[in-house]
Amino acid sequence: MFERTIDPDGWGRCQGITSTGGRFTVHDHGAHITEWTPTPGAEPVLWTSPTARFAPNVGIRGGIPICFPWFANGRKDNKSPAHGFARLATWQLLEGVERDGGTTLRWRLDETMIPKLDGIDPERNRFELEVTQVFGADLQVRLALRNTDDVPLVVEEALHTYLTVGDVRRVSVHGLAGTEYLDKLTKAYNTQIGPVGFDGEVDRIYWVKNPIEVHDPVLNRRLVLTTHRSDNTIVWNPWVDKTAEFADMPDDAWQSMVCVETANVRDRAVHLNPGQSHELSLTLTVADL
């Protein structure tokens, strides 16, 4: 069950209650999920900043931003805006239906819907991007891309998932042991030994294993991320100093969130010839610790 509303500033959103009594919210702006709580009375699974900005050409801090057609500042660190234009665009809602005990929303974006922004080439490739979101006892997100141009298309993509945690200093991320990663803070490549812990800023791109589990002893739960056709997992927490640089995050917000992102970036960018398609998916499940 869901309701679609438009506020006085023209911001559209879909809000609903799942078959398990939980809640979800998705915005036209970026097809951006800002809320998913699968059961009544539970802590939200997704973290959205209480000071997030809802304005044109501004990304919403938290939830699940869709990064496309590049991640961060791109493979050569020369792209703007950060994380691409998809999260800044107004998407078209194609469908909202109740199906198999869950609510399914489908959204669409193509090159004619790209916002006018500095650094965006108006003659860039033609494409069709479709996002399907299924809200129920778990959360499923599928990102489907088709190259509708007559030339090859190369893009990065990510579901930049912000997760709510009780205290990130006590959280551990499992499933990445033995995996090579790029530490974006030091620019060095390393191999993960044991679970990922947090005692300072973390910003890492992993060459992925699957599934990934976030163990949270404070909230007594495991958040399980199972992906398909994702070659990278990105783990990020800004810690104290970086958080203080963000106008849309309270100074202590780093304690209650961690990003575990489903992605294809850098040397794992998606290459599509004319007419070819690609699909990336994430299933997010909550279990007891």
PDB file of C-alpha atoms in Angstrom:
ATOM      1  CA  MET A   1       0.000   0.000   0.000  1.00  0.00           C
ATOM      2  CA  PHE A   2       1.434   3.395  -0.932  1.00  0.00           C
ATOM      3  CA  GLU A   3       0.416   6.980  -1.540  1.00  0.00           C
ATOM      4  CA  ARG A   4       1.951   9.376  -4.037  1.00  0.00           C
ATOM      5  CA  THR A   5       2.057  13.042  -3.012  1.00  0.00           C
ATOM      6  CA  ILE A   6       3.386  16.319  -4.407  1.00  0.00           C
ATOM      7  CA  ASP A   7       4.387  18.982  -1.880  1.00  0.00           C
ATOM      8  CA  PRO A   8       3.986  22.765  -2.458  1.00  0.00           C
ATOM      9  CA  ASP A   9       7.557  23.007  -3.794  1.00  0.00           C
ATOM     10  CA  GLY A  10       6.780  20.414  -6.457  1.00  0.00           C
ATOM     11  CA  TRP A  11       8.640  17.534  -4.806  1.00  0.00           C
ATOM     12  CA  GLY A  12       6.979  14.196  -5.538  1.00  0.00           C
ATOM     13  CA  ARG A  13       7.306  11.160  -3.328  1.00  0.00           C
ATOM     14  CA  CYS A  14       5.826   7.734  -2.729  1.00  0.00           C
ATOM     15  CA  GLN A  15       5.240   6.678   0.878  1.00  0.00           C
ATOM     16  CA  GLY A  16       3.795   3.383   1.952  1.00  0.00           C
ATOM     17  CA  ILE A  17       3.349   0.581   4.437  1.00  0.00           C
ATOM     18  CA  THR A  18       4.710  -2.884   3.645  1.00  0.00           C
ATOM     19  CA  SER A  19       2.891  -6.192   4.132  1.00  0.00           C
ATOM     20  CA  THR A  20       4.934  -6.651   7.318  1.00  0.00           C
ATOM     21  CA  GLY A  21       3.770  -3.297   8.691  1.00  0.00           C
ATOM     22  CA  GLY A  22       6.980  -1.438   7.909  1.00  0.00           C
ATOM     23  CA  ARG A  23       7.402   1.869   6.110  1.00  0.00           C
ATOM     24  CA  PHE A  24       9.160   3.193   3.030  1.00  0.00           C
ATOM     25  CA  THR A  25       9.643   6.523   1.253  1.00  0.00           C
ATOM     26  CA  VAL A  26      10.955   7.135  -2.270  1.00  0.00           C
ATOM     27  CA  HIS A  27      11.413  10.507  -3.970  1.00  0.00           C
ATOM     28  CA  ASP A  28      11.016  11.395  -7.661  1.00  0.00           C
ATOM     29  CA  HIS A  29      14.287  13.286  -7.185  1.00  0.00           C
ATOM     30  CA  GLY A  30      16.840  10.607  -8.005  1.00  0.00           C
ATOM     31  CA  ALA A  31      14.318   7.742  -7.577  1.00  0.00           C
ATOM     32  CA  HIS A  32      15.904   8.012  -4.153  1.00  0.00           C
ATOM     33  CA  ILE A  33      14.837   5.715  -1.302  1.00  0.00           C
ATOM     34  CA  THR A  34      15.159   7.610   1.985  1.00  0.00           C
ATOM     35  CA  GLU A  35      13.288   5.224   4.300  1.00  0.00           C
ATOM     36  CA  TRP A  36      12.860   1.482   4.703  1.00  0.00           C
ATOM     37  CA  THR A  37      11.865   0.021   8.046  1.00  0.00           C
ATOM     38  CA  PRO A  38      10.549  -3.518   7.478  1.00  0.00           C
ATOM     39  CA  THR A  39       8.727  -4.032  10.795  1.00  0.00           C
ATOM     40  CA  PRO A  40       6.871  -1.665  13.161  1.00  0.00           C
ATOM     41  CA  GLY A  41       8.885  -0.411  16.103  1.00  0.00           C
ATOM     42  CA  ALA A  42      12.251  -1.469  14.647  1.00  0.00           C
ATOM     43  CA  GLU A  43      15.131   0.866  14.010  1.00  0.00           C
ATOM     44  CA  PRO A  44      15.245   2.127  10.395  1.00  0.00           C
ATOM     45  CA  VAL A  45      17.521   0.044   8.193  1.00  0.00           C
ATOM     46  CA  LEU A  46      18.439   2.991   5.983  1.00  0.00           C
ATOM     47  CA  TRP A  47      20.045   6.096   7.464  1.00  0.00           C
ATOM     48  CA  THR A  48      19.020   9.512   6.148  1.00  0.00           C
ATOM     49  CA  SER A  49      20.540  12.663   7.568  1.00  0.00           C
ATOM     50  CA  PRO A  50      18.158  14.758   9.690  1.00  0.00           C
ATOM     51  CA  THR A  51      19.667  17.804   7.963  1.00  0.00           C
ATOM     52  CA  ALA A  52      19.499  16.401   4.403  1.00  0.00           C
ATOM     53  CA  ARG A  53      18.702  19.044   1.790  1.00  0.00           C
ATOM     54  CA  PHE A  54      15.749  18.628  -0.563  1.00  0.00           C
ATOM     55  CA  ALA A  55      16.440  21.076  -3.370  1.00  0.00           C
ATOM     56  CA  PRO A  56      16.996  21.036  -7.146  1.00  0.00           C
ATOM     57  CA  ASN A  57      20.449  19.904  -8.310  1.00  0.00           C
ATOM     58  CA  VAL A  58      21.384  18.784  -4.775  1.00  0.00           C
ATOM     59  CA  GLY A  59      21.890  15.168  -3.722  1.00  0.00           C
ATOM     60  CA  ILE A  60      19.900  13.854  -0.763  1.00  0.00           C
ATOM     61  CA  ARG A  61      22.262  12.789   2.025  1.00  0.00           C
ATOM     62  CA  GLY A  62      21.441   9.227   3.060  1.00  0.00           C
ATOM     63  CA  GLY A  63      19.145   6.408   1.975  1.00  0.00           C
ATOM     64  CA  ILE A  64      20.148   4.879  -1.368  1.00  0.00           C
ATOM     65  CA  PRO A  65      21.462   7.430  -3.869  1.00  0.00           C
ATOM     66  CA  ILE A  66      21.836   6.066  -7.406  1.00  0.00           C
ATOM     67  CA  CYS A  67      25.306   6.935  -8.707  1.00  0.00           C
ATOM     68  CA  PHE A  68      25.398   7.065 -12.531  1.00  0.00           C
ATOM     69  CA  PRO A  69      27.112   7.436 -15.000  1.00  0.00           C
ATOM     70  CA  TRP A  70      30.160   7.793 -12.788  1.00  0.00           C
ATOM     71  CA  PHE A  71      31.092   7.191  -9.174  1.00  0.00           C
ATOM     72  CA  ALA A  72      32.663   9.943  -7.033  1.00  0.00           C
ATOM     73  CA  ASN A  73      34.527  12.069  -9.615  1.00  0.00           C
ATOM     74  CA  GLY A  74      34.879   9.311 -12.179  1.00  0.00           C
ATOM     75  CA  ARG A  75      37.584   6.867 -13.175  1.00  0.00           C
ATOM     76  CA  LYS A  76      40.068   9.698 -13.860  1.00  0.00           C
ATOM     77  CA  ASP A  77      38.890  11.932 -10.980  1.00  0.00           C
ATOM     78  CA  ASN A  78      37.853  14.642 -13.426  1.00  0.00           C
ATOM     79  CA  LYS A  79      34.043  14.422 -13.492  1.00  0.00           C
ATOM     80  CA  SER A  80      31.451  16.757 -11.996  1.00  0.00           C
ATOM     81  CA  PRO A  81      29.011  16.695 -10.263  1.00  0.00           C
ATOM     82  CA  ALA A  82      30.148  14.055  -7.780  1.00  0.00           C
ATOM     83  CA  HIS A  83      28.468  10.674  -8.337  1.00  0.00           C
ATOM     84  CA  GLY A  84      26.962  11.756 -11.652  1.00  0.00           C
ATOM     85  CA  PHE A  85      23.631  13.265 -12.614  1.00  0.00           C
ATOM     86  CA  ALA A  86      21.156  10.419 -11.987  1.00  0.00           C
ATOM     87  CA  ARG A  87      20.709  11.261  -8.311  1.00  0.00           C
ATOM     88  CA  LEU A  88      19.992  14.907  -9.257  1.00  0.00           C
ATOM     89  CA  ALA A  89      17.413  14.168 -11.964  1.00  0.00           C
ATOM     90  CA  THR A  90      13.631  13.899 -11.672  1.00  0.00           C
ATOM     91  CA  TRP A  91      12.739  10.322 -12.615  1.00  0.00           C
ATOM     92  CA  GLN A  92       9.505   9.133 -14.215  1.00  0.00           C
ATOM     93  CA  LEU A  93       7.397   6.730 -12.142  1.00  0.00           C
ATOM     94  CA  LEU A  94       6.302   3.980 -14.543  1.00  0.00           C
ATOM     95  CA  GLU A  95       4.429   1.729 -12.148  1.00  0.00           C
ATOM     96  CA  GLY A  96       3.427   1.264  -8.546  1.00  0.00           C
ATOM     97  CA  VAL A  97       1.740  -2.041  -7.732  1.00  0.00           C
ATOM     98  CA  GLU A  98       1.049  -4.425  -4.865  1.00  0.00           C
ATOM     99  CA  ARG A  99       2.470  -7.795  -5.828  1.00  0.00           C
ATOM    100  CA  ASP A 100       3.350 -11.012  -3.928  1.00  0.00           C
ATOM    101  CA  GLY A 101       3.058  -9.349  -0.518  1.00  0.00           C
ATOM    102  CA  GLY A 102       5.237  -6.371  -1.407  1.00  0.00           C
ATOM    103  CA  THR A 103       5.049  -2.973  -3.077  1.00  0.00           C
ATOM    104  CA  THR A 104       6.891  -2.646  -6.389  1.00  0.00           C
ATOM    105  CA  LEU A 105       7.862   0.739  -7.828  1.00  0.00           C
ATOM    106  CA  ARG A 106       9.455   1.138 -11.273  1.00  0.00           C
ATOM    107  CA  TRP A 107      11.226   4.320 -12.368  1.00  0.00           C
ATOM    108  CA  ARG A 108      12.775   5.446 -15.654  1.00  0.00           C
ATOM    109  CA  LEU A 109      15.486   7.899 -16.739  1.00  0.00           C
ATOM    110  CA  ASP A 110      16.944   8.621 -20.185  1.00  0.00           C
ATOM    111  CA  GLU A 111      19.260  11.227 -21.719  1.00  0.00           C
ATOM    112  CA  THR A 112      16.378  13.646 -22.381  1.00  0.00           C
ATOM    113  CA  MET A 113      15.787  13.929 -18.614  1.00  0.00           C
ATOM    114  CA  ILE A 114      19.324  14.886 -17.568  1.00  0.00           C
ATOM    115  CA  PRO A 115      19.308  18.103 -15.507  1.00  0.00           C
ATOM    116  CA  LYS A 116      21.169  21.073 -16.971  1.00  0.00           C
ATOM    117  CA  LEU A 117      24.365  21.180 -14.942  1.00  0.00           C
ATOM    118  CA  ASP A 118      27.886  22.516 -15.389  1.00  0.00           C
ATOM    119  CA  GLY A 119      30.194  19.758 -16.588  1.00  0.00           C
ATOM    120  CA  ILE A 120      27.448  17.705 -18.252  1.00  0.00           C
ATOM    121  CA  ASP A 121      27.792  17.203 -22.010  1.00  0.00           C
ATOM    122  CA  PRO A 122      24.333  17.668 -23.612  1.00  0.00           C
ATOM    123  CA  GLU A 123      25.465  15.483 -26.537  1.00  0.00           C
ATOM    124  CA  ARG A 124      26.457  12.530 -24.369  1.00  0.00           C
ATOM    125  CA  ASN A 125      25.380   8.967 -25.128  1.00  0.00           C
ATOM    126  CA  ARG A 126      21.757   7.917 -25.420  1.00  0.00           C
ATOM    127  CA  PHE A 127      20.660   5.408 -22.787  1.00  0.00           C
ATOM    128  CA  GLU A 128      17.671   4.082 -20.877  1.00  0.00           C
ATOM    129  CA  LEU A 129      17.936   3.429 -17.157  1.00  0.00           C
ATOM    130  CA  GLU A 130      15.205   1.672 -15.189  1.00  0.00           C
ATOM    131  CA  VAL A 131      15.101   1.094 -11.436  1.00  0.00           C
ATOM    132  CA  THR A 132      12.797  -1.432  -9.790  1.00  0.00           C
ATOM    133  CA  GLN A 133      12.317  -1.275  -6.007  1.00  0.00           C
ATOM    134  CA  VAL A 134      10.440  -3.986  -4.102  1.00  0.00           C
ATOM    135  CA  PHE A 135       9.518  -3.255  -0.476  1.00  0.00           C
ATOM    136  CA  GLY A 136       8.515  -6.175   1.717  1.00  0.00           C
ATOM    137  CA  ALA A 137      10.142  -8.321   4.383  1.00  0.00           C
ATOM    138  CA  ASP A 138      13.369  -7.533   2.509  1.00  0.00           C
ATOM    139  CA  LEU A 139      14.305  -4.720   0.128  1.00  0.00           C
ATOM    140  CA  GLN A 140      15.185  -5.453  -3.481  1.00  0.00           C
ATOM    141  CA  VAL A 141      16.651  -2.862  -5.840  1.00  0.00           C
ATOM    142  CA  ARG A 142      17.407  -3.588  -9.501  1.00  0.00           C
ATOM    143  CA  LEU A 143      19.190  -1.123 -11.773  1.00  0.00           C
ATOM    144  CA  ALA A 144      18.784  -1.980 -15.469  1.00  0.00           C
ATOM    145  CA  LEU A 145      20.699  -0.110 -18.187  1.00  0.00           C
ATOM    146  CA  ARG A 146      20.313  -0.304 -21.969  1.00  0.00           C
ATOM    147  CA  ASN A 147      22.542   1.399 -24.515  1.00  0.00           C
ATOM    148  CA  THR A 148      20.106   2.980 -27.003  1.00  0.00           C
ATOM    149  CA  ASP A 149      22.875   4.762 -28.919  1.00  0.00           C
ATOM    150  CA  ASP A 150      24.747   3.634 -32.033  1.00  0.00           C
ATOM    151  CA  VAL A 151      28.139   3.922 -30.302  1.00  0.00           C
ATOM    152  CA  PRO A 152      29.600   2.043 -27.295  1.00  0.00           C
ATOM    153  CA  LEU A 153      28.728   3.200 -23.775  1.00  0.00           C
ATOM    154  CA  VAL A 154      31.047   3.013 -20.736  1.00  0.00           C
ATOM    155  CA  VAL A 155      29.645   3.921 -17.308  1.00  0.00           C
ATOM    156  CA  GLU A 156      30.211   3.464 -13.603  1.00  0.00           C
ATOM    157  CA  GLU A 157      27.254   2.705 -11.337  1.00  0.00           C
ATOM    158  CA  ALA A 158      26.538   2.308  -7.631  1.00  0.00           C
ATOM    159  CA  LEU A 159      23.720   1.905  -5.137  1.00  0.00           C
ATOM    160  CA  HIS A 160      25.288   4.115  -2.455  1.00  0.00           C
ATOM    161  CA  THR A 161      23.505   2.489   0.497  1.00  0.00           C
ATOM    162  CA  TYR A 162      23.589   4.276   3.875  1.00  0.00           C
ATOM    163  CA  LEU A 163      22.826   1.873   6.747  1.00  0.00           C
ATOM    164  CA  THR A 164      21.686   2.755  10.261  1.00  0.00           C
ATOM    165  CA  VAL A 165      23.904   1.325  13.018  1.00  0.00           C
ATOM    166  CA  GLY A 166      23.887   1.644  16.811  1.00  0.00           C
ATOM    167  CA  ASP A 167      27.547   2.704  17.104  1.00  0.00           C
ATOM    168  CA  VAL A 168      29.887   2.331  14.128  1.00  0.00           C
ATOM    169  CA  ARG A 169      32.844   1.831  16.487  1.00  0.00           C
ATOM    170  CA  ARG A 170      31.319  -1.522  17.460  1.00  0.00           C
ATOM    171  CA  VAL A 171      30.220  -2.558  13.975  1.00  0.00           C
ATOM    172  CA  SER A 172      32.038  -5.120  11.836  1.00  0.00           C
ATOM    173  CA  VAL A 173      31.589  -5.865   8.133  1.00  0.00           C
ATOM    174  CA  HIS A 174      31.965  -9.534   7.203  1.00  0.00           C
ATOM    175  CA  GLY A 175      32.425 -11.264   3.858  1.00  0.00           C
ATOM    176  CA  LEU A 176      35.380  -9.286   2.515  1.00  0.00           C
ATOM    177  CA  ALA A 177      38.283 -11.168   4.107  1.00  0.00           C
ATOM    178  CA  GLY A 178      40.913 -12.075   1.540  1.00  0.00           C
ATOM    179  CA  THR A 179      39.612  -9.479  -0.914  1.00  0.00           C
ATOM    180  CA  GLU A 180      41.851  -6.855  -2.513  1.00  0.00           C
ATOM    181  CA  TYR A 181      40.839  -3.238  -1.993  1.00  0.00           C
ATOM    182  CA  LEU A 182      41.911   0.282  -2.875  1.00  0.00           C
ATOM    183  CA  ASP A 183      42.235   2.540   0.151  1.00  0.00           C
ATOM    184  CA  LYS A 184      41.099   5.882  -1.255  1.00  0.00           C
ATOM    185  CA  LEU A 185      42.668   7.728   1.710  1.00  0.00           C
ATOM    186  CA  THR A 186      46.204   6.429   1.099  1.00  0.00           C
ATOM    187  CA  LYS A 187      45.849   5.491  -2.620  1.00  0.00           C
ATOM    188  CA  ALA A 188      47.369   2.094  -1.712  1.00  0.00           C
ATOM    189  CA  TYR A 189      46.110  -1.389  -2.614  1.00  0.00           C
ATOM    190  CA  ASN A 190      45.771  -3.867   0.245  1.00  0.00           C
ATOM    191  CA  THR A 191      44.168  -7.215   1.081  1.00  0.00           C
ATOM    192  CA  GLN A 192      41.474  -7.339   3.752  1.00  0.00           C
ATOM    193  CA  ILE A 193      42.415  -9.413   6.802  1.00  0.00           C
ATOM    194  CA  GLY A 194      39.398 -10.484   8.851  1.00  0.00           C
ATOM    195  CA  PRO A 195      36.267  -8.339   9.150  1.00  0.00           C
ATOM    196  CA  VAL A 196      36.295  -4.597   8.483  1.00  0.00           C
ATOM    197  CA  GLY A 197      36.240  -2.523  11.689  1.00  0.00           C
ATOM    198  CA  PHE A 198      36.056   1.211  12.301  1.00  0.00           C
ATOM    199  CA  ASP A 199      38.413   3.325  14.420  1.00  0.00           C
ATOM    200  CA  GLY A 200      38.778   6.240  11.999  1.00  0.00           C
ATOM    201  CA  GLU A 201      37.704   7.335   8.529  1.00  0.00           C
ATOM    202  CA  VAL A 202      37.255   4.432   6.087  1.00  0.00           C
ATOM    203  CA  ASP A 203      36.912   4.852   2.309  1.00  0.00           C
ATOM    204  CA  ARG A 204      37.649   1.639   0.406  1.00  0.00           C
ATOM    205  CA  ILE A 205      36.776   0.047  -2.925  1.00  0.00           C
ATOM    206  CA  TYR A 206      36.775  -3.768  -2.695  1.00  0.00           C
ATOM    207  CA  TRP A 207      36.942  -6.241  -5.560  1.00  0.00           C
ATOM    208  CA  VAL A 208      33.942  -8.015  -4.252  1.00  0.00           C
ATOM    209  CA  LYS A 209      32.896 -11.134  -2.447  1.00  0.00           C
ATOM    210  CA  ASN A 210      29.223 -11.855  -1.810  1.00  0.00           C
ATOM    211  CA  PRO A 211      27.154 -11.712   0.383  1.00  0.00           C
ATOM    212  CA  ILE A 212      28.268  -8.989   2.792  1.00  0.00           C
ATOM    213  CA  GLU A 213      27.038  -8.836   6.404  1.00  0.00           C
ATOM    214  CA  VAL A 214      27.062  -5.824   8.722  1.00  0.00           C
ATOM    215  CA  HIS A 215      27.119  -7.069  12.323  1.00  0.00           C
ATOM    216  CA  ASP A 216      25.674  -4.567  14.800  1.00  0.00           C
ATOM    217  CA  PRO A 217      25.829  -5.650  18.472  1.00  0.00           C
ATOM    218  CA  VAL A 218      24.196  -2.444  19.711  1.00  0.00           C
ATOM    219  CA  LEU A 219      21.034  -2.965  17.647  1.00  0.00           C
ATOM    220  CA  ASN A 220      21.443  -6.776  17.873  1.00  0.00           C
ATOM    221  CA  ARG A 221      21.035  -7.385  14.167  1.00  0.00           C
ATOM    222  CA  ARG A 222      22.777  -8.403  10.973  1.00  0.00           C
ATOM    223  CA  LEU A 223      22.186  -6.493   7.763  1.00  0.00           C
ATOM    224  CA  VAL A 224      22.806  -8.871   4.866  1.00  0.00           C
ATOM    225  CA  LEU A 225      23.538  -7.476   1.395  1.00  0.00           C
ATOM    226  CA  THR A 226      23.306  -9.970  -1.460  1.00  0.00           C
ATOM    227  CA  THR A 227      24.174  -8.663  -4.908  1.00  0.00           C
ATOM    228  CA  HIS A 228      24.107  -9.764  -8.530  1.00  0.00           C
ATOM    229  CA  ARG A 229      26.465  -8.539 -11.259  1.00  0.00           C
ATOM    230  CA  SER A 230      28.289  -6.238  -8.844  1.00  0.00           C
ATOM    231  CA  ASP A 231      32.076  -6.454  -9.069  1.00  0.00           C
ATOM    232  CA  ASN A 232      32.788  -3.918  -6.305  1.00  0.00           C
ATOM    233  CA  THR A 233      31.734  -3.267  -2.732  1.00  0.00           C
ATOM    234  CA  ILE A 234      32.531   0.165  -1.311  1.00  0.00           C
ATOM    235  CA  VAL A 235      32.758   0.701   2.450  1.00  0.00           C
ATOM    236  CA  TRP A 236      32.679   4.258   3.776  1.00  0.00           C
ATOM    237  CA  ASN A 237      32.405   6.119   7.054  1.00  0.00           C
ATOM    238  CA  PRO A 238      33.506   9.780   7.161  1.00  0.00           C
ATOM    239  CA  TRP A 239      34.376   9.832  10.906  1.00  0.00           C
ATOM    240  CA  VAL A 240      34.756  13.110  12.790  1.00  0.00           C
ATOM    241  CA  ASP A 241      36.716  15.529  10.591  1.00  0.00           C
ATOM    242  CA  LYS A 242      35.099  14.693   7.243  1.00  0.00           C
ATOM    243  CA  THR A 243      31.596  14.819   8.738  1.00  0.00           C
ATOM    244  CA  ALA A 244      32.316  18.331  10.005  1.00  0.00           C
ATOM    245  CA  GLU A 245      32.892  19.394   6.371  1.00  0.00           C
ATOM    246  CA  PHE A 246      29.349  18.402   5.341  1.00  0.00           C
ATOM    247  CA  ALA A 247      26.640  21.022   5.807  1.00  0.00           C
ATOM    248  CA  ASP A 248      23.972  18.323   5.466  1.00  0.00           C
ATOM    249  CA  MET A 249      25.215  16.041   8.287  1.00  0.00           C
ATOM    250  CA  PRO A 250      25.184  16.746  12.047  1.00  0.00           C
ATOM    251  CA  ASP A 251      28.658  16.626  13.580  1.00  0.00           C
ATOM    252  CA  ASP A 252      27.957  13.369  15.441  1.00  0.00           C
ATOM    253  CA  ALA A 253      26.179  11.635  12.538  1.00  0.00           C
ATOM    254  CA  TRP A 254      29.182   9.442  11.661  1.00  0.00           C
ATOM    255  CA  GLN A 255      28.494   7.346  14.766  1.00  0.00           C
ATOM    256  CA  SER A 256      25.100   6.084  13.569  1.00  0.00           C
ATOM    257  CA  MET A 257      25.767   5.240   9.909  1.00  0.00           C
ATOM    258  CA  VAL A 258      27.949   3.245   7.579  1.00  0.00           C
ATOM    259  CA  CYS A 259      27.834   2.966   3.798  1.00  0.00           C
ATOM    260  CA  VAL A 260      28.150  -0.447   2.152  1.00  0.00           C
ATOM    261  CA  GLU A 261      27.711   0.167  -1.555  1.00  0.00           C
ATOM    262  CA  THR A 262      26.892  -2.131  -4.469  1.00  0.00           C
ATOM    263  CA  ALA A 263      28.905  -0.994  -7.461  1.00  0.00           C
ATOM    264  CA  ASN A 264      30.800  -1.407 -10.713  1.00  0.00           C
ATOM    265  CA  VAL A 265      33.541   1.232 -10.798  1.00  0.00           C
ATOM    266  CA  ARG A 266      37.025   2.015 -12.106  1.00  0.00           C
ATOM    267  CA  ASP A 267      38.401  -0.989 -14.032  1.00  0.00           C
ATOM    268  CA  ARG A 268      35.059  -2.780 -13.484  1.00  0.00           C
ATOM    269  CA  ALA A 269      33.019  -0.086 -15.242  1.00  0.00           C
ATOM    270  CA  VAL A 270      30.202  -1.377 -17.443  1.00  0.00           C
ATOM    271  CA  HIS A 271      30.940  -1.557 -21.202  1.00  0.00           C
ATOM    272  CA  LEU A 272      27.923  -1.870 -23.518  1.00  0.00           C
ATOM    273  CA  ASN A 273      27.842  -2.002 -27.291  1.00  0.00           C
ATOM    274  CA  PRO A 274      24.817  -0.519 -29.113  1.00  0.00           C
ATOM    275  CA  GLY A 275      21.636  -2.324 -28.071  1.00  0.00           C
ATOM    276  CA  GLN A 276      23.255  -4.208 -25.200  1.00  0.00           C
ATOM    277  CA  SER A 277      21.839  -4.253 -21.639  1.00  0.00           C
ATOM    278  CA  HIS A 278      23.153  -4.758 -18.121  1.00  0.00           C
ATOM    279  CA  GLU A 279      21.427  -5.267 -14.766  1.00  0.00           C
ATOM    280  CA  LEU A 280      22.789  -4.739 -11.247  1.00  0.00           C
ATOM    281  CA  SER A 281      20.789  -5.821  -8.198  1.00  0.00           C
ATOM    282  CA  LEU A 282      20.837  -5.676  -4.407  1.00  0.00           C
ATOM    283  CA  THR A 283      18.751  -7.553  -1.841  1.00  0.00           C
ATOM    284  CA  LEU A 284      18.928  -6.169   1.692  1.00  0.00           C
ATOM    285  CA  THR A 285      17.753  -8.429   4.531  1.00  0.00           C
ATOM    286  CA  VAL A 286      17.586  -7.968   8.322  1.00  0.00           C
ATOM    287  CA  ALA A 287      18.389 -10.895  10.642  1.00  0.00           C
ATOM    288  CA  ASP A 288      19.147 -11.373  14.322  1.00  0.00           C
ATOM    289  CA  LEU A 289      22.794 -11.239  15.356  1.00  0.00           C
TER     290      LEU A 289
END
